Coordinates of C-alpha atoms and ligand atoms in Angstrom, one line a residue:
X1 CA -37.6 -53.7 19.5
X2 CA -34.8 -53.8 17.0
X3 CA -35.0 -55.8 14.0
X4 CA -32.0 -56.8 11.3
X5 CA -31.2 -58.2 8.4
X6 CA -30.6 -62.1 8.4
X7 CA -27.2 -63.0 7.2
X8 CA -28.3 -65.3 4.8
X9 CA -30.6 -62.4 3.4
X10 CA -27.6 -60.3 3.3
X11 CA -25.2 -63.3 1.2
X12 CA -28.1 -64.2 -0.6
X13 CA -28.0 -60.8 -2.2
X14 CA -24.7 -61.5 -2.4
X15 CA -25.5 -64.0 -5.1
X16 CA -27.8 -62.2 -7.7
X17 CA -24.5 -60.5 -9.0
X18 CA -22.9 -63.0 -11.0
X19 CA -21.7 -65.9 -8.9
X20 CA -20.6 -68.5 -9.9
X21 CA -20.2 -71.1 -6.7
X22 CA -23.3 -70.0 -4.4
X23 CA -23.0 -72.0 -1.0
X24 CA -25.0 -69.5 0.8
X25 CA -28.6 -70.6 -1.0
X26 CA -31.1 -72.5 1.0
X27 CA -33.2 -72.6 -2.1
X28 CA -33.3 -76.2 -3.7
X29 CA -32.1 -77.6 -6.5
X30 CA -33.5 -75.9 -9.2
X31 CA -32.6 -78.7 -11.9
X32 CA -35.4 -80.8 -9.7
X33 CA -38.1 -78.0 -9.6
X34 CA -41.1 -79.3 -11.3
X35 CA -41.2 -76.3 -13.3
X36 CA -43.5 -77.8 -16.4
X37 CA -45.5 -79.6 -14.5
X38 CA -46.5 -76.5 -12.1
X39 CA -47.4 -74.7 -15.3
X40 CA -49.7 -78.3 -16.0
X41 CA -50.7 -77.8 -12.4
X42 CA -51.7 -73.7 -13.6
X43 CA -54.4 -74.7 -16.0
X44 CA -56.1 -77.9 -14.6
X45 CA -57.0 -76.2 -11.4
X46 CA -58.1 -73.0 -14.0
X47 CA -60.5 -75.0 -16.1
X48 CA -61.7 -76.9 -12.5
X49 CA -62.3 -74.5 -10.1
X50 CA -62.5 -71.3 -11.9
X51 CA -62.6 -68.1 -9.7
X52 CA -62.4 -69.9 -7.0
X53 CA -58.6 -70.3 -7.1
X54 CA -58.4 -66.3 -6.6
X55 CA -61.2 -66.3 -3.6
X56 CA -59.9 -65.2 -0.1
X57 CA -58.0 -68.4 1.0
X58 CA -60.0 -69.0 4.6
X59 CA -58.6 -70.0 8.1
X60 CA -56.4 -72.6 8.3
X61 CA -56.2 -73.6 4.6
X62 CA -58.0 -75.1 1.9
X63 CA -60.5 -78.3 2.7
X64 CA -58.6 -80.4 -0.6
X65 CA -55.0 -79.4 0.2
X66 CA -55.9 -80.4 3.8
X67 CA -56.7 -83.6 2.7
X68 CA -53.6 -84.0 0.6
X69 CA -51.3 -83.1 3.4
X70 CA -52.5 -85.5 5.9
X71 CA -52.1 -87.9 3.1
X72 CA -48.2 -86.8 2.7
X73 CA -47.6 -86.7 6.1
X74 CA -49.1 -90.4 6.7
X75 CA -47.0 -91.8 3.2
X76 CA -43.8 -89.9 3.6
X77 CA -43.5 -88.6 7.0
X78 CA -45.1 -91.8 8.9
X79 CA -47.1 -88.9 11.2
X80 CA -50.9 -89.8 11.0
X81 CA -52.8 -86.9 11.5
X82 CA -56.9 -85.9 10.7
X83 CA -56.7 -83.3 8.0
X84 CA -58.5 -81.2 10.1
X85 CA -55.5 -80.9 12.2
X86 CA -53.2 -79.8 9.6
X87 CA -52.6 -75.7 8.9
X88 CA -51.5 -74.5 5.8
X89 CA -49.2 -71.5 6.2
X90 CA -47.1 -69.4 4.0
X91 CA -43.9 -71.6 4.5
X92 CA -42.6 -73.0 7.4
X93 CA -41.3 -69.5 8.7
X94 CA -45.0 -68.4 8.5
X95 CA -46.0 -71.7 11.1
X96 CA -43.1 -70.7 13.4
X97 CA -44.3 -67.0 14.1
X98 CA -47.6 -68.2 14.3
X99 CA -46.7 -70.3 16.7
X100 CA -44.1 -67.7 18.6
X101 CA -47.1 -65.2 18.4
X102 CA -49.4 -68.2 20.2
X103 CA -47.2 -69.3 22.8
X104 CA -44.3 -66.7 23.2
X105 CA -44.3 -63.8 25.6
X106 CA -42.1 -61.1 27.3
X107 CA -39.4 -64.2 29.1
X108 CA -40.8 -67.3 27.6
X109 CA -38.4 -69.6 28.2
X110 CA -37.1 -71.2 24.7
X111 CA -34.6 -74.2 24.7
X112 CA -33.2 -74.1 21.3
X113 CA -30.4 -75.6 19.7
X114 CA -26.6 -73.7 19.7
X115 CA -26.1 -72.9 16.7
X116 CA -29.7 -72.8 15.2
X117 CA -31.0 -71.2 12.4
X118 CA -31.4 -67.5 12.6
X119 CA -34.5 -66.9 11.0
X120 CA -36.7 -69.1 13.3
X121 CA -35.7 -67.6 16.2
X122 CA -36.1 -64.2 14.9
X123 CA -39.8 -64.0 15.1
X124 CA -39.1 -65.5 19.0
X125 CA -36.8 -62.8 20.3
X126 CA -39.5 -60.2 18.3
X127 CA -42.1 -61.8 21.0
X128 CA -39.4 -61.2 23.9
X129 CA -38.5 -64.6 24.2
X130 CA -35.6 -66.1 26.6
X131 CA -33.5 -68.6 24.4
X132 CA -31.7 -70.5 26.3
X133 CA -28.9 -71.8 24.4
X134 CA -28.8 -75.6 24.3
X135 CA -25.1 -77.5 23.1
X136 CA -25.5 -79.9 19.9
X137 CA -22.8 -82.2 18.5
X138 CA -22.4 -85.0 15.7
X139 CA -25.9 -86.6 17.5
X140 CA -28.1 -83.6 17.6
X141 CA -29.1 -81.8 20.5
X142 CA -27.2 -82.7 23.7
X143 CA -30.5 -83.9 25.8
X144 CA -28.6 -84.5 28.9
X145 CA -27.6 -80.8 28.8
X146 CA -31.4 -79.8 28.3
X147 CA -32.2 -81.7 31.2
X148 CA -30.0 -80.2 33.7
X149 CA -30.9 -76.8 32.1
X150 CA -34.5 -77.0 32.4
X151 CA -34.2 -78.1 35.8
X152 CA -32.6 -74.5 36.2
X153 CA -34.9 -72.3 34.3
X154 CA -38.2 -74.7 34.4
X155 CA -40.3 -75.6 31.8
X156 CA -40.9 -74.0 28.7
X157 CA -40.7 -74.8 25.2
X158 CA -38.0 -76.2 22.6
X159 CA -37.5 -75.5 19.3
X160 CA -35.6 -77.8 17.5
X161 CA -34.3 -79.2 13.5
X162 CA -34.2 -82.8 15.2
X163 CA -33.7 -84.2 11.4
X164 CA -30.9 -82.7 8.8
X165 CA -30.1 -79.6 11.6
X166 CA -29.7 -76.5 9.8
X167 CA -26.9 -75.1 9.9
X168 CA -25.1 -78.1 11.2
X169 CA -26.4 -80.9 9.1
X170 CA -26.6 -83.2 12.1
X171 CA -29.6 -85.8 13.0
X172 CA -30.9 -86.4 16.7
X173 CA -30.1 -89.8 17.2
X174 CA -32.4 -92.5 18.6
X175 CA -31.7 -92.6 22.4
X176 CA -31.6 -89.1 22.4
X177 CA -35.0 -88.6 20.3
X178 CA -36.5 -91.3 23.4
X179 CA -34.8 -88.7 25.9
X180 CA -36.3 -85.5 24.6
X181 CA -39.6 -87.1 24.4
X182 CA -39.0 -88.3 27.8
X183 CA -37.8 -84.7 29.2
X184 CA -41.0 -83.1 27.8
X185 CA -43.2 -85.5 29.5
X186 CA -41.3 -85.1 32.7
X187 CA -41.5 -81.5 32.9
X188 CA -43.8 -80.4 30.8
X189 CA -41.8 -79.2 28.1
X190 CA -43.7 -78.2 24.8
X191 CA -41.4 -79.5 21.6
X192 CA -41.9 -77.3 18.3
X193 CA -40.0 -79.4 15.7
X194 CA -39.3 -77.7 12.4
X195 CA -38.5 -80.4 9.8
X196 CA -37.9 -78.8 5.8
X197 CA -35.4 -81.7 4.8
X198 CA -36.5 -85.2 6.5
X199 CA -38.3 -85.9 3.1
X200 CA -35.8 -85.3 0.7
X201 CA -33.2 -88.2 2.2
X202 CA -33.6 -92.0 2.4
X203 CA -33.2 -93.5 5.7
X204 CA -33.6 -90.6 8.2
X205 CA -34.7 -90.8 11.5
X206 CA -38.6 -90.5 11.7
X207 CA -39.9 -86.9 13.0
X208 CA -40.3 -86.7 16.5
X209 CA -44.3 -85.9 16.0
X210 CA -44.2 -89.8 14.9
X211 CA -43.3 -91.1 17.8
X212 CA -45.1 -88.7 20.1
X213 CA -48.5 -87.1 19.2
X214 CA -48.1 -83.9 21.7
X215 CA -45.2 -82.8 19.1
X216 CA -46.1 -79.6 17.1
X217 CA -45.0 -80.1 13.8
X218 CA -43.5 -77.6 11.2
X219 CA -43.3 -78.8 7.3
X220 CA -43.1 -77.1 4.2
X221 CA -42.8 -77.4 0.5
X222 CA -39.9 -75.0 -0.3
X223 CA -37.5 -77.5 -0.4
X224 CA -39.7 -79.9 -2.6
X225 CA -41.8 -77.7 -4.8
X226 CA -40.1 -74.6 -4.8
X227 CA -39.9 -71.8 -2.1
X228 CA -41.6 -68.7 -3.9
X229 CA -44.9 -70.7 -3.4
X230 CA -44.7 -70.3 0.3
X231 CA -46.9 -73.2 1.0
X232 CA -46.0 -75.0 4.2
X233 CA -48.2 -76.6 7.2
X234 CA -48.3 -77.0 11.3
X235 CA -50.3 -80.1 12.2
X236 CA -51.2 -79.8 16.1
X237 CA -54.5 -80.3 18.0
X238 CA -57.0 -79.3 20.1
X239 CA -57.0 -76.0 21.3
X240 CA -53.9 -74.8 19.5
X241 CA -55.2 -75.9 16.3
X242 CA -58.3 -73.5 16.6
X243 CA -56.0 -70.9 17.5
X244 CA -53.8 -71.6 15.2
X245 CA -56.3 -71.2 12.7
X246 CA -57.8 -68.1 14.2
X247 CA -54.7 -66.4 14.3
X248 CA -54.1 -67.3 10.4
X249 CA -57.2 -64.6 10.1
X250 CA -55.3 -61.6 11.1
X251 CA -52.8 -62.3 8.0
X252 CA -54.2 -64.7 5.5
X253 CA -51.0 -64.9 4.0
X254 CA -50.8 -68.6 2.5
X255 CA -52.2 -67.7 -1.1
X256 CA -55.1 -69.4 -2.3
X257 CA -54.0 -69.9 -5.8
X258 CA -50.7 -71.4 -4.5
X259 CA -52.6 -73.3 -2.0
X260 CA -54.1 -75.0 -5.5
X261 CA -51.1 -75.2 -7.4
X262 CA -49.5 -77.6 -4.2
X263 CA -52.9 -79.4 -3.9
X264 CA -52.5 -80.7 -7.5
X265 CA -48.7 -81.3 -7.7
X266 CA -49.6 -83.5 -4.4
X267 CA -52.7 -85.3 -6.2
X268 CA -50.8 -86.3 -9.3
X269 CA -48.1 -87.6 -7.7
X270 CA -45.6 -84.8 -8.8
X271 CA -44.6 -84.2 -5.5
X272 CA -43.6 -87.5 -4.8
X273 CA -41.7 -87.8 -7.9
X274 CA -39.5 -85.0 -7.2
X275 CA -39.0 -86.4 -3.7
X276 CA -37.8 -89.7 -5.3
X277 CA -35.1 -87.3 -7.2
X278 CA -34.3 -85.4 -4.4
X279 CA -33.5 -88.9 -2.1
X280 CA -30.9 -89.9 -5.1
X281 CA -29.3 -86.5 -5.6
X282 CA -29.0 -84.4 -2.2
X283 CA -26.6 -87.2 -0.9
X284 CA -24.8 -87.2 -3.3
X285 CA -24.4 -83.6 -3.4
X286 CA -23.6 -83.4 0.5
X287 CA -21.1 -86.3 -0.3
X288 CA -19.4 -84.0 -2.4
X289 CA -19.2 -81.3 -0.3
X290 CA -17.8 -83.3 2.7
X291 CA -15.1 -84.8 0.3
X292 CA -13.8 -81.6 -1.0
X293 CA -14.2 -80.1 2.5
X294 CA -11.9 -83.4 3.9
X295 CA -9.4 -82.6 0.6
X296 CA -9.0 -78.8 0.3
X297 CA -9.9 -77.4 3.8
X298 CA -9.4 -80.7 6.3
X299 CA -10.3 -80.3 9.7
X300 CA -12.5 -77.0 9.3
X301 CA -16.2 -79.0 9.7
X302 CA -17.4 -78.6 13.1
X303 CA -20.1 -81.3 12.8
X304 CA -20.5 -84.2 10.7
X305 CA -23.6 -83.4 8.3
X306 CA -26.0 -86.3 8.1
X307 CA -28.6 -85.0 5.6
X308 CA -29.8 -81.9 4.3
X309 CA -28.4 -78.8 3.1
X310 CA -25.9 -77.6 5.3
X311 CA -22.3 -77.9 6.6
X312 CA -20.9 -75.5 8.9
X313 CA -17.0 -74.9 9.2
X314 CA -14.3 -73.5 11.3
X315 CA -12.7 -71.0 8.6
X316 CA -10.2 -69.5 10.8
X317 CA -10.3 -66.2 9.5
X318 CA -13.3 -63.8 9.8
X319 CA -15.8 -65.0 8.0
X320 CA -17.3 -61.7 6.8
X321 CA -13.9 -60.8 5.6
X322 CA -13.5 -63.9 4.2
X323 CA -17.0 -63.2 2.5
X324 CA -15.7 -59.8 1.1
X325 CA -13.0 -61.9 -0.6
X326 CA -14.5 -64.4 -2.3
X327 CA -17.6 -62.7 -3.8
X328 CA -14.4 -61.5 -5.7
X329 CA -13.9 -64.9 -6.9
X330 CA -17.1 -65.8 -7.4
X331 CA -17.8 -68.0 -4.3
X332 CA -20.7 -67.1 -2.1
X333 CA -21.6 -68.5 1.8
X334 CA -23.4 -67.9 5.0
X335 CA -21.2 -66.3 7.9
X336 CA -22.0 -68.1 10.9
X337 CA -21.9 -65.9 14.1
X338 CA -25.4 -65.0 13.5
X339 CA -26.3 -68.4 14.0
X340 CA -25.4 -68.8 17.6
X341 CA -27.7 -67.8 20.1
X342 CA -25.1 -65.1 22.0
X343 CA -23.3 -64.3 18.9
X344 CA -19.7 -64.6 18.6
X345 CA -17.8 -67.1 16.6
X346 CA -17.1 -64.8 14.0
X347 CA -14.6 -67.6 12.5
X348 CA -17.4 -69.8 11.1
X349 CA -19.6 -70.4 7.9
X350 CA -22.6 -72.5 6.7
X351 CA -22.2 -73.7 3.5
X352 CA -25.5 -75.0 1.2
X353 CA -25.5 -77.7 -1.1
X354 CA -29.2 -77.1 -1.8
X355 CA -28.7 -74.8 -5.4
X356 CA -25.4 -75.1 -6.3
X357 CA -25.0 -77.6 -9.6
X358 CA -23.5 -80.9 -8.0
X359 CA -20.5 -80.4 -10.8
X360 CA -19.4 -77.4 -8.8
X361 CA -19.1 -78.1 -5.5
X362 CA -15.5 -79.9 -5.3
X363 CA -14.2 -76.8 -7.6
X364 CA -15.7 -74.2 -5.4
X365 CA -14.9 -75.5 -2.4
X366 CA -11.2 -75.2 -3.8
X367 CA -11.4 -71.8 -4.8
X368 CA -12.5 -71.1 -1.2
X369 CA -9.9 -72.7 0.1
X370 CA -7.6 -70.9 -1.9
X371 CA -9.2 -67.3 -0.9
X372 CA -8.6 -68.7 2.9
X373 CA -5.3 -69.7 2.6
X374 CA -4.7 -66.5 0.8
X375 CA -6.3 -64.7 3.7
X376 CA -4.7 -66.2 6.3
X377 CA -1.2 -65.5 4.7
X378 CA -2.1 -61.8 5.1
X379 CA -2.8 -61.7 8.3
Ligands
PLP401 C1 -34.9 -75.2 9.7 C2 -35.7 -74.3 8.8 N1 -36.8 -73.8 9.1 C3 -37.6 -73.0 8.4 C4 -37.2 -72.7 7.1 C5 -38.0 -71.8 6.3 O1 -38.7 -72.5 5.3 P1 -39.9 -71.9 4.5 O2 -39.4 -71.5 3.2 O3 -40.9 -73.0 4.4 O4 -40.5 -70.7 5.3 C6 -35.9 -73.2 6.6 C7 -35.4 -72.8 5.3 O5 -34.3 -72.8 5.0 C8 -35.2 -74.0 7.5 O6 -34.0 -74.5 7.1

């Protein structure tokens, strides 16, 4: 079994050495990071629960954070779910190869979107997954497709972004959301949806586990709280749960003083706070980017983004060439081959609103589009 570096691992280092415009980030915003309040967070769960906050974390999370999640997930996610059938895991990445590790084997068959995002699915082809690579356009995944594809290749599982796709930015809309649920039930399909962004925008879709309880769900708190915690959750039932939880024993990886630090920012309401900042700035900030994108490089976005972080454009030009050049001038961004399934499409790049300063988007984007137009005069 092979194993690489992720592309946005590779542009992310990219980024430590003095850029200026980074696109390639899918760190948040840093100016909404509840930095202060985490350091709050810090003592009052010191002075209450003393050494416990440094005991071995146990199976499936703490009790209280539990408790808090199901909370969250009921106020801000409409998903009701017993606490007992949330899992805390380091991150959503951590929940996805869990999962892959549960249900994955040698030609499990995997519907997932085309482009997706590449490090999901890398813990899927580590288990010897089959991906079978599903379209998506401006209304998520293409369920008409999936259907005639799983009449092909059978049942199986899909993973899929349905809210704020990443790296395409689009949103799974309504009848197609009622299709998917339909498919599964039809043919037994299992849905894994992954969902980092829903909360940070007004007015999205609500998550597929919402509507359907069968849904395994994916969340996390990197986007809201910060993603060095590495605190993020599955909620599922029944007999996955249990495994879910017995499988956490072989890593233990979702810290126990972490696990404290999100319990409190969730209790006091911090969380939410920042989520009420995040709903007013992110689309503004992904309003930006399409703007400048429709000004300096028209016709280059290959979906319309919705919500989230992410655009992902037709550059024209290699895009790890293109990468070369404009580190030069300071601007930073995720080639996109990697993101499709087969490869290929070497001509295409994500671009992240999530940590860039809002102020810089329109003037990096026209650098960029200076280093294409540059580029393409070369060639
Ligand atoms: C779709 C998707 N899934 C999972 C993750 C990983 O999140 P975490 O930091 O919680 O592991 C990300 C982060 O960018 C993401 O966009």
């Amino acid at each position: 079994m092979r194993l690489y570096w992720s592309p946005v691992e590779l542009a992310s280092r990219l980024a430590r050495r003095g850029i200026k415009y980074n696109f390639a980030s899918g760190a948040p915003d840093p100016g909404l990071l509840p930095f202060d309040e985490l350091r709050k967070s810090f003592e009052r769960v010191y002075e209450e629960y003393g050494k416990a906050i440094i005991a071995y974390p146990g199976a499936g999370g703490l009790r209280e954070l539990r408790i808090e999640l199901s909370r969250y997930a009921n106020r801000v996610l409409g998903i009701n779910a017993n606490w007992r059938d949330v899992i805390v895991t380091a991150g959503a990445q951590h929940a996805i190869k869990l999962l892959s590790q549960l249900l994955m084997r040698r030609r499990t068959v995997v519907y997932v979107e085309d482009p997706t995002f590449v490090e999901t699915i890398a813990p899927m082809k580590f288990q010897g997954a089959r991906l079978i690579s599903v379209p998506i356009d401006d209304e998520g995944v293409n369920t008409h497709e999936l259907e005639r594809l799983v009449k092909t290749h059978g049942p199986g599982i899909i993973y899929t972004v349905p809210n704020c796709h990443n790296p395409t930015g689009v949103s799974l809309s309504r009848n197609r959301r009622k299709h998917l649920i339909e498919i599964a039930r039809e043919y037994g399909l299992i849905i894994i949806e992954d969902d980092p962004y829903t909360s940070l925008y007004p007015n999205t879709e609500p998550a597929l586990k919402a509507i359907n309880n069968d849904v395994i769900y994916v969340g996390t708190f990197s986007k809201i709280l910060g993603p060095g915690l590495r605190i993020g959750f599955a909620i599922a039932s029944g007999e996955l749960r249990n495994n879910l939880e017995k499988l956490e024993q072989h890593d233990f990886a979702a810290s126990t003083l972490n696990q404290y630090l999100v319990f409190d920012l969730l209790r006091r309401g911090i969380a939410d706070d920042v989520i009420r900042k995040a709903r007013e700035l992110y689309p503004r900030k992904l309003q930006e980017l399409v703007k400048a994108l429709d000004d300096y490089l028209p016709n280059t976005l290959m979906f319309r983004p919705s919500c989230g972080f992410y655009a992902f454009i037709n550059t024209g030009v290699n895009a790890w060439e293109l990468l070369k050049r404009s580190v030069k001038q300071k601007v930073v961004f995720v080639p996109g081959g990697k993101f499709f399934i087969n490869g290929g499409r070497q001509n295409t790049a994500r671009l992240s609103i999530g940590s860039i300063r809002i102020d810089l988007i329109r003037e990096g984007i026209k650098v960029l589009s200076d280093v294409i137009n540059g580029y393409s005069m070369t060639m």
